[in-house]
CSV table of C-alpha atoms and ligand atoms in Angstrom, one decimal:
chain,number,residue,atom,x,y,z
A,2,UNK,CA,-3.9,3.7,-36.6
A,3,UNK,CA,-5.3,3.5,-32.8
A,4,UNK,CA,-8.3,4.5,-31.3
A,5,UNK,CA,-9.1,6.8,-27.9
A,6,UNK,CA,-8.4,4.8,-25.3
A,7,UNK,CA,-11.1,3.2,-23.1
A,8,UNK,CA,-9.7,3.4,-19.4
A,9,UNK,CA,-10.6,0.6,-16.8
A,10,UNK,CA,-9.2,1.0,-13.1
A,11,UNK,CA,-8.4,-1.6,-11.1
A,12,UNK,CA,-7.7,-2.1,-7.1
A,13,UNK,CA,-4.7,-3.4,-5.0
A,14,UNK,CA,-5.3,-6.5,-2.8
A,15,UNK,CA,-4.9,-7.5,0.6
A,16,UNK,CA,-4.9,-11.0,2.0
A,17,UNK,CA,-6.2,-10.5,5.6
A,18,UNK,CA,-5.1,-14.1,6.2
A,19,UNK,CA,-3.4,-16.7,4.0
A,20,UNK,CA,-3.1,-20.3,4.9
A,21,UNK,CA,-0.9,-22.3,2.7
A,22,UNK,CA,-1.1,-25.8,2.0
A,23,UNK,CA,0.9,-28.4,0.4
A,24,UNK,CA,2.5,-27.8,-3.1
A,25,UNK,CA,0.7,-29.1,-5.8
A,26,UNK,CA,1.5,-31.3,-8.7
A,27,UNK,CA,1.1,-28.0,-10.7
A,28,UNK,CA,4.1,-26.5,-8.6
A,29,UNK,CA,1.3,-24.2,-7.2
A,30,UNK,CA,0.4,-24.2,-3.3
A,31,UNK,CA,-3.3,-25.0,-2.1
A,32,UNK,CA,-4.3,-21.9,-0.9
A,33,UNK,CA,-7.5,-20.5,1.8
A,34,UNK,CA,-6.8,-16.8,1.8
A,35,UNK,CA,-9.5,-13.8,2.5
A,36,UNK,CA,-8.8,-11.4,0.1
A,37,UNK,CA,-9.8,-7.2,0.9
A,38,UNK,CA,-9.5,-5.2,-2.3
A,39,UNK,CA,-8.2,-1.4,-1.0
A,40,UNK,CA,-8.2,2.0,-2.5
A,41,UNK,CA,-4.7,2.1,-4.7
A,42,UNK,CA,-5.0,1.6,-7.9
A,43,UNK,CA,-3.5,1.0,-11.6
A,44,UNK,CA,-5.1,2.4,-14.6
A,45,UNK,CA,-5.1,1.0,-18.0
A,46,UNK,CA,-5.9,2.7,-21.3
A,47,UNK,CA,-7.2,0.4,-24.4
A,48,UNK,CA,-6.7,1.6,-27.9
A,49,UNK,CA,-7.6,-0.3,-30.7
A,50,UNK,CA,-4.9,-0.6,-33.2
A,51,UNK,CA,-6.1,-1.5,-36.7
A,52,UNK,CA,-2.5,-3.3,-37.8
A,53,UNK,CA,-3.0,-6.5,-35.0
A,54,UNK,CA,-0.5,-5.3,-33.0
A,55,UNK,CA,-0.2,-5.9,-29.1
A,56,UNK,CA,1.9,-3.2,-27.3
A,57,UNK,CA,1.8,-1.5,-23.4
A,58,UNK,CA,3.8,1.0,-22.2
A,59,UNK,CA,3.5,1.6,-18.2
A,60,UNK,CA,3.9,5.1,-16.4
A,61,UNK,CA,4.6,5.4,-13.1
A,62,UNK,CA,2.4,7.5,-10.4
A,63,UNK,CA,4.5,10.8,-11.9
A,64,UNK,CA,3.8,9.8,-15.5
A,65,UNK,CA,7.4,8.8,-16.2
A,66,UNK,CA,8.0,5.2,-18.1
A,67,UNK,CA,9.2,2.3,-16.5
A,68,UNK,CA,11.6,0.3,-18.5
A,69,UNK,CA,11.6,-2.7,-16.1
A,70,UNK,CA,8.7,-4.5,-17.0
A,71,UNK,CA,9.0,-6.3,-20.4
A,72,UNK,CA,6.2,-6.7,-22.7
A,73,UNK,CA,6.6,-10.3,-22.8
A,74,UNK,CA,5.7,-10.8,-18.6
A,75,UNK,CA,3.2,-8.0,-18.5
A,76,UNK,CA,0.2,-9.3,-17.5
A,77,UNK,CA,-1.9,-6.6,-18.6
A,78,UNK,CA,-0.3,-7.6,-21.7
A,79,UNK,CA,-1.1,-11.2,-21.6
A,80,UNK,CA,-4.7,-10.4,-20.2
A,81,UNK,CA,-5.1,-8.9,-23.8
A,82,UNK,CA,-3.6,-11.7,-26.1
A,83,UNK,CA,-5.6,-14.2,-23.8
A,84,UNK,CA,-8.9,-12.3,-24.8
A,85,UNK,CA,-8.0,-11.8,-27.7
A,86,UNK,CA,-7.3,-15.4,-28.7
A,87,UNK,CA,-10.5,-16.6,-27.0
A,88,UNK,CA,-12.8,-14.1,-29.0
A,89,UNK,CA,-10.6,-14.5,-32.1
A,90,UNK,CA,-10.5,-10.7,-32.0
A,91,UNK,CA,-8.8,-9.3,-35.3
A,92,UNK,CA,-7.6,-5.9,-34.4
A,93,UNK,CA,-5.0,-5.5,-31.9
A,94,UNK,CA,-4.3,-3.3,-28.9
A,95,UNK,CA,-2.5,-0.8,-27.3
A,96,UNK,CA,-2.0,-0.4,-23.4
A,97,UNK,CA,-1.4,2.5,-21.6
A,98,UNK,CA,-0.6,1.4,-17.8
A,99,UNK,CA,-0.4,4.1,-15.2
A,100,UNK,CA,1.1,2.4,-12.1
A,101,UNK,CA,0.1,3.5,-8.7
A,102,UNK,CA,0.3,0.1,-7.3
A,103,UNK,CA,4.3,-0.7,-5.7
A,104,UNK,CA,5.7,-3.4,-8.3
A,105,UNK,CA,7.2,-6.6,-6.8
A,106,UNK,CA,4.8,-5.3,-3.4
A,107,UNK,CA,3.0,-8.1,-2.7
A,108,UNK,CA,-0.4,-5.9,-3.5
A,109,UNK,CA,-1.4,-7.9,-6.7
A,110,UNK,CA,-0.3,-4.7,-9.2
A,111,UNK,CA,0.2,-7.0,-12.4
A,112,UNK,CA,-3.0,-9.0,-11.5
A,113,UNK,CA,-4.9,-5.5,-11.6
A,114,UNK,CA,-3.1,-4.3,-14.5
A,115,UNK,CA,-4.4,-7.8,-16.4
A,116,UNK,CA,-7.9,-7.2,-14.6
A,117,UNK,CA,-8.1,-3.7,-15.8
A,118,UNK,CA,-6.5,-4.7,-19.0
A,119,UNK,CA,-9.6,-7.2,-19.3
A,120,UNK,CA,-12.4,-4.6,-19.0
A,121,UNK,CA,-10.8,-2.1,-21.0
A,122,UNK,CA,-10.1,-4.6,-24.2
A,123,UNK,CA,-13.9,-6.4,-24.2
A,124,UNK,CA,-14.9,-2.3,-24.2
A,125,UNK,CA,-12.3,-1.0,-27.0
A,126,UNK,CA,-13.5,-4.4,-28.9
A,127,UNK,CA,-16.9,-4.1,-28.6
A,128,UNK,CA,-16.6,-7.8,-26.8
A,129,UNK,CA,-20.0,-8.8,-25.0
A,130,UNK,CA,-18.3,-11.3,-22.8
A,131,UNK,CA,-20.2,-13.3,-19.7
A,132,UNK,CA,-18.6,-12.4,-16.2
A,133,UNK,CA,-18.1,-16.1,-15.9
A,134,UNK,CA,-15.8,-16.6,-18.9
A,135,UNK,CA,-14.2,-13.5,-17.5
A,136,UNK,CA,-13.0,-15.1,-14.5
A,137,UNK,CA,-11.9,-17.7,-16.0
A,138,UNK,CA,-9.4,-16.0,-18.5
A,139,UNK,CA,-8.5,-14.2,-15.6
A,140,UNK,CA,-7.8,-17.5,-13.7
A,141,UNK,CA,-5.5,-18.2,-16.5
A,142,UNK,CA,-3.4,-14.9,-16.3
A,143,UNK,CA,-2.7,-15.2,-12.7
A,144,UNK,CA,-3.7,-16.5,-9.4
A,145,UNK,CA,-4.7,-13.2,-8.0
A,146,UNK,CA,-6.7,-11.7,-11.7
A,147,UNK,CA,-9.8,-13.2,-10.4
A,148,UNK,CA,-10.3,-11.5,-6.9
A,149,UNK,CA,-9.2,-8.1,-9.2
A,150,UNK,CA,-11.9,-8.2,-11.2
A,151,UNK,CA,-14.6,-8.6,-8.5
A,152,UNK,CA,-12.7,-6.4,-5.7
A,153,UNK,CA,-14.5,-5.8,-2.3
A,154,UNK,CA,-13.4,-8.8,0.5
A,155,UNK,CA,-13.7,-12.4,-0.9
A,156,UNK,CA,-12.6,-16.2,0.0
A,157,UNK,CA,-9.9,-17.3,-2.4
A,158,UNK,CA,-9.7,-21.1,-2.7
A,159,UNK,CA,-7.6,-23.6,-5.4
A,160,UNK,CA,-4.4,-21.2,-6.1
A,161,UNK,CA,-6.2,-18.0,-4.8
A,162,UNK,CA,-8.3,-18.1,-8.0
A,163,UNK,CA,-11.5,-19.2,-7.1
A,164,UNK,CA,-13.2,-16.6,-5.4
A,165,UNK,CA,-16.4,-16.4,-3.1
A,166,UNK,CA,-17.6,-12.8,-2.2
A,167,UNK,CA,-18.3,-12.6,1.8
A,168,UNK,CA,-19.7,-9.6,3.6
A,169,UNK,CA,-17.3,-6.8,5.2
A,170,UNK,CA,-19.3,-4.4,8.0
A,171,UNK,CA,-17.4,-1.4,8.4
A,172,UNK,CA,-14.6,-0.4,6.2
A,173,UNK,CA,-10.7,-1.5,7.7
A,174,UNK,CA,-7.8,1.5,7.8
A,175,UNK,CA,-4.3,0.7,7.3
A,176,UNK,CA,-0.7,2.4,6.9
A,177,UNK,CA,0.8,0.5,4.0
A,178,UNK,CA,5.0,0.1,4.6
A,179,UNK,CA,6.8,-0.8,1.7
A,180,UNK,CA,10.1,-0.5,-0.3
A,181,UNK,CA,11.5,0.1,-3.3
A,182,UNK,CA,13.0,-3.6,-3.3
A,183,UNK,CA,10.4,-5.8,-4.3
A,184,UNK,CA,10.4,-10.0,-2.7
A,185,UNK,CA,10.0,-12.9,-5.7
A,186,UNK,CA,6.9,-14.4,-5.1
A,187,UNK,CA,8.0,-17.7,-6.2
A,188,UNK,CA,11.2,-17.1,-4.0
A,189,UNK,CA,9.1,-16.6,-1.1
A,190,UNK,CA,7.1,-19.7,-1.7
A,191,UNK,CA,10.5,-21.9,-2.0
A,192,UNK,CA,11.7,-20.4,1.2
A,193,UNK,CA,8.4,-21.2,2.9
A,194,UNK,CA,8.7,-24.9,1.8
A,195,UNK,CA,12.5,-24.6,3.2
A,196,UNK,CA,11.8,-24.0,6.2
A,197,UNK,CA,9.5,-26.6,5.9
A,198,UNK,CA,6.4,-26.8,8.7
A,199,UNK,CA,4.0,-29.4,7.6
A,200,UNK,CA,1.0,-27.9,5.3
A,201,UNK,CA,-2.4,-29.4,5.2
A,202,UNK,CA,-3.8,-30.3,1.5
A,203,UNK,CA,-6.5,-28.5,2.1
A,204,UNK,CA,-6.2,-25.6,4.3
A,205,UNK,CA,-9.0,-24.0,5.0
A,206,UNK,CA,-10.2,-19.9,6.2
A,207,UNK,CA,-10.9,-19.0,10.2
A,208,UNK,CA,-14.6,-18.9,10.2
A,209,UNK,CA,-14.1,-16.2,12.9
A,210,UNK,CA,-12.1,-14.2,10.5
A,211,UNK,CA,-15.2,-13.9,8.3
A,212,UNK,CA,-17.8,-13.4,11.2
A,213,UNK,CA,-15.5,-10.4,12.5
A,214,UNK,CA,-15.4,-8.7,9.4
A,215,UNK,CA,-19.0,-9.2,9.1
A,216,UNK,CA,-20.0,-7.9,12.3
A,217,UNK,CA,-16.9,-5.0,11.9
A,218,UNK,CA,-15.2,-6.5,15.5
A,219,UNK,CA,-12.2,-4.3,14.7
A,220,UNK,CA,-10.2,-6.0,18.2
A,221,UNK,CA,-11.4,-10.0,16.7
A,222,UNK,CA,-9.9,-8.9,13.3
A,223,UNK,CA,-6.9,-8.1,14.8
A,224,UNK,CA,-6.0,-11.1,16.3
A,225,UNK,CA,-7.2,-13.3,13.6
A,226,UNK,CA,-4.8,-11.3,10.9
A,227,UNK,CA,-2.5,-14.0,9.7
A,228,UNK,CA,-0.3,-15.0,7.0
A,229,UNK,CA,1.6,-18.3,6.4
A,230,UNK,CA,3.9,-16.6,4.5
A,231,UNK,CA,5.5,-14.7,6.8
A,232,UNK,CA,7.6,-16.0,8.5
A,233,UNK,CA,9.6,-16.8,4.6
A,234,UNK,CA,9.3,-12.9,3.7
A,235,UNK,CA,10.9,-12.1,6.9
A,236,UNK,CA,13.8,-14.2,6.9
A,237,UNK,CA,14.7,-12.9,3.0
A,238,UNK,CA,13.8,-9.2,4.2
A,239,UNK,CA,15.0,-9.2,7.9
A,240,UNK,CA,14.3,-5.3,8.5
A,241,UNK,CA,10.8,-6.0,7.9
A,242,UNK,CA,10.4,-7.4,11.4
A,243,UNK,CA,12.0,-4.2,12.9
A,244,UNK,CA,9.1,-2.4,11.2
A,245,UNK,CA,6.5,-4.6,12.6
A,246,UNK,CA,7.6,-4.0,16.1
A,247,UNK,CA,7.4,-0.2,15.7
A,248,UNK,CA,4.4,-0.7,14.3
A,249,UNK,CA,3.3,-2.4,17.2
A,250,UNK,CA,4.9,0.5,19.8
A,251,UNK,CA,3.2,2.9,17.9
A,252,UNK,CA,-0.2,2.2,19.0
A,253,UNK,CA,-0.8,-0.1,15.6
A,254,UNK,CA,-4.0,-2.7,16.3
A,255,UNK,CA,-1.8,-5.3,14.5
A,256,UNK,CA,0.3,-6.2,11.7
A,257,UNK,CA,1.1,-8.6,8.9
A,258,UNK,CA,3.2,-8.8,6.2
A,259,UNK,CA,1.0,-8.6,2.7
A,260,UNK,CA,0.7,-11.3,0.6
A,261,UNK,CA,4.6,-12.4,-0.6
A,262,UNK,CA,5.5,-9.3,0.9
A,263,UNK,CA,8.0,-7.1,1.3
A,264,UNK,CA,4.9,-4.7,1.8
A,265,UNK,CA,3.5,-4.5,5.5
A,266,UNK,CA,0.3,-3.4,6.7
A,267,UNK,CA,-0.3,-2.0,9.9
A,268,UNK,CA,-3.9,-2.2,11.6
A,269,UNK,CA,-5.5,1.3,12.5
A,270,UNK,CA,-8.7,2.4,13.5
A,271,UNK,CA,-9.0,5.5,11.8
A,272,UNK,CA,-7.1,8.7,10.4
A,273,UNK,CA,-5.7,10.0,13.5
A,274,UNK,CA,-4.2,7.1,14.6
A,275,UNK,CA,-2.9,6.4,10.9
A,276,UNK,CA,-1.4,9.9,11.2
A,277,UNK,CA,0.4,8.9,14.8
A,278,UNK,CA,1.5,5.4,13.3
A,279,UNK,CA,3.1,7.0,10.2
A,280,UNK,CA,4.9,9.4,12.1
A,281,UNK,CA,6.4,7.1,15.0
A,282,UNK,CA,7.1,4.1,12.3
A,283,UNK,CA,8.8,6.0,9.0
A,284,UNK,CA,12.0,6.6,10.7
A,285,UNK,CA,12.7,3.4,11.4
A,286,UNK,CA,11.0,2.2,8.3
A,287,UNK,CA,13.8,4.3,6.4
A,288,UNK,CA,16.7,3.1,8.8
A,289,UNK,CA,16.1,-0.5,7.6
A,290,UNK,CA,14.6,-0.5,4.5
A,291,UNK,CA,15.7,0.6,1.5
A,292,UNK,CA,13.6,3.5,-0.8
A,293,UNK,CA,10.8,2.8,2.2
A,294,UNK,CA,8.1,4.4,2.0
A,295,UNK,CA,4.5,4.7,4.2
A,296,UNK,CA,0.9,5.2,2.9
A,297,UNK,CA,-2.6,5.0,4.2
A,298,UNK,CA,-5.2,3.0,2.5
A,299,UNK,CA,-8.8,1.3,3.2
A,300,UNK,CA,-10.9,-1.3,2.2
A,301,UNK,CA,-13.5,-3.1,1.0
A,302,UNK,CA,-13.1,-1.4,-2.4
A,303,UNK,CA,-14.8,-2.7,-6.0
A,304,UNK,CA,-12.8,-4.7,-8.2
A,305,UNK,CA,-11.8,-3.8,-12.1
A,306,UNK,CA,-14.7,-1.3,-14.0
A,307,UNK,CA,-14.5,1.2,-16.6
A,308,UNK,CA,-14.3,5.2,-15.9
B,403,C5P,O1,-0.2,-17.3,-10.4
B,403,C5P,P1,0.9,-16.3,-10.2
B,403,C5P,O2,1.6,-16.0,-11.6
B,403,C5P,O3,0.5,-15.1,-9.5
B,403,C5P,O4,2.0,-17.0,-9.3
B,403,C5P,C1,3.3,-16.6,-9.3
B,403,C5P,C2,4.2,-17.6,-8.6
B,403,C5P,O5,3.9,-17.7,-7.2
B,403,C5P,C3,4.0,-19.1,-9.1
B,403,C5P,O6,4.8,-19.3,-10.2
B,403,C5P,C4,4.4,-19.9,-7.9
B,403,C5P,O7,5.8,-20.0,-7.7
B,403,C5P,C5,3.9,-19.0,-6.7
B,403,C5P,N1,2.5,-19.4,-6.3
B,403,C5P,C6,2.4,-20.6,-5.6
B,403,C5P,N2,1.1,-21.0,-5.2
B,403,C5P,C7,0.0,-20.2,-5.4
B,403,C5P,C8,0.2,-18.9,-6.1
B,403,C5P,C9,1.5,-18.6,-6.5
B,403,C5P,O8,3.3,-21.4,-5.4
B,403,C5P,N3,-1.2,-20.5,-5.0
């Protein structure tokens, strides 16, 4: 027997910059990254299920299932059984994921998922769990759970888990590229190593970075967008730079490849000029990537919470 679900929500993720250092003993990269949480989201359902059982079935945005993810790599999924074990939690649970966020994007969509999936469980089990041991289940889900639970713009240090809110003025507008052929994140890592420029142990954030988002200099921002794995995502995905530079022609403030990619993100400063971007870049967005697609989305935005 199951319960009503309790929903949580949960945001998409940015990185604004990303400077990756040297791979660790753990096979993880040192990261510095400035993380903006933006308005897509995933929703996850809880229901209790009296037998013990742990199950998820994901819908995408037009509530049809999606087959490819299996149970056994969800991370919503995991989030749960991680929870569960730590709280030696008897009943089990059932997920219901409805998938706005592009899978494989480079957006964080299985960190929200196990963020979400984290608020929604300690609801449907009546858990009273400190935000602290929170994060740190999180931690262990997945590099990126962390900066979905608190959302908004943060520092993310270690492997992008340890995160440190910083202030963000005025909100940032940008017209989202991406396709239906997701990039490896691990396979973008290896072909950063591979092409092999020497990576500091400790790399470290652009202090101007965080002083231009604090004081909303929208022209700073954009020349202090950067992302160390870029140059990787565009060698596996080589239309992605042809997107980029129409981006650029059409009036775009700047642009950057998100995260591991394939997903781009073109600077804007507002509605109209997202409007003028889309239009100019989507044709050539759809002659060299395949299933593209273009949406608008903002930021700072709060991290996992129940609705
Ligand atoms: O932690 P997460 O499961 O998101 O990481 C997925 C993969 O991305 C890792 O297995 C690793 O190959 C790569 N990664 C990395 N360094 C990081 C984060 C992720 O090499 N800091």
């Amino acid at each position: 027997m199951t319960t009503q679900p309790v929903w949580a929500r949960a945001p998409a993720k940015i990185n604004l910059s990303l400077h990756v250092g040297a791979r660790r003993p753990d096979g993880f990269h040192e990261l510095a990254t400035v993380y903006q949480a933006v308005d897509l989201f995933d929703d996850v359902g809880a229901s209790v299920r009296d037998d013990g059982g742990l199950s998820v079935r994901t819908l995408d945005g037009r509530g049809r299932a999606l087959a490819e993810l299996d149970d056994s790599r969800h991370l919503g999924l995991r989030a749960a059984a991680a929870l569960r074990e730590r709280y030696r939690v008897a009943a089990g649970v059932h997920l219901d994921v409805a998938k706005s966020i592009p899978i494989a994007a480079g957006m964080a969509g299985g960190s929200a998922d196990a963020a979400a999936a984290l608020v929604a469980c300690a609801a449907a089990w009546r858990l009273d769990v400190a935000p602290a041991e929170l994060l740190r289940i999180a931690a262990a889900v997945g590099s990126d759970v962390p900066f979905a639970l608190t959302g908004e713009t943060a520092v993310g240090t270690g492997r992008g888990e340890q995160v440190q809110p910083v202030e963000a003025a005025p909100p940032t507008h940008w017209v989202m590229v991406s396709s239906g052929q997701g990039l490896s994140t691990p396979a973008v890592y290896a072909t950063a190593d591979r092409m092999g420029d020497a990576r500091p142990a400790s790399p470290v954030v652009d202090h101007r970075l965080l002083t231009a988002l604090r004081t909303g200099d929208r022209q700073a921002l954009a020349g202090l967008l950067h992302n160390d794995l870029q140059a990787a995502a565009l060698s596996l995905r080589p239309g992605l730079a042809e997107v980029l530079a129409a981006g650029a022609a059409a009036g775009a403030r700047a642009g950057l490849v998100s995260g591991s990619g394939p997903t781009l993100l073109l600077l804007v400063d507002d509605d109209t000029a997202a409007a003028a971007v889309t239009a100019q870049v989507a044709p050539v967005a759809a002659t060299v990537l395949a299933g593209s697609w273009l949406r608008t989305v903002s930021g700072p935005v709060p991290g996992a919470r129940l609705h």
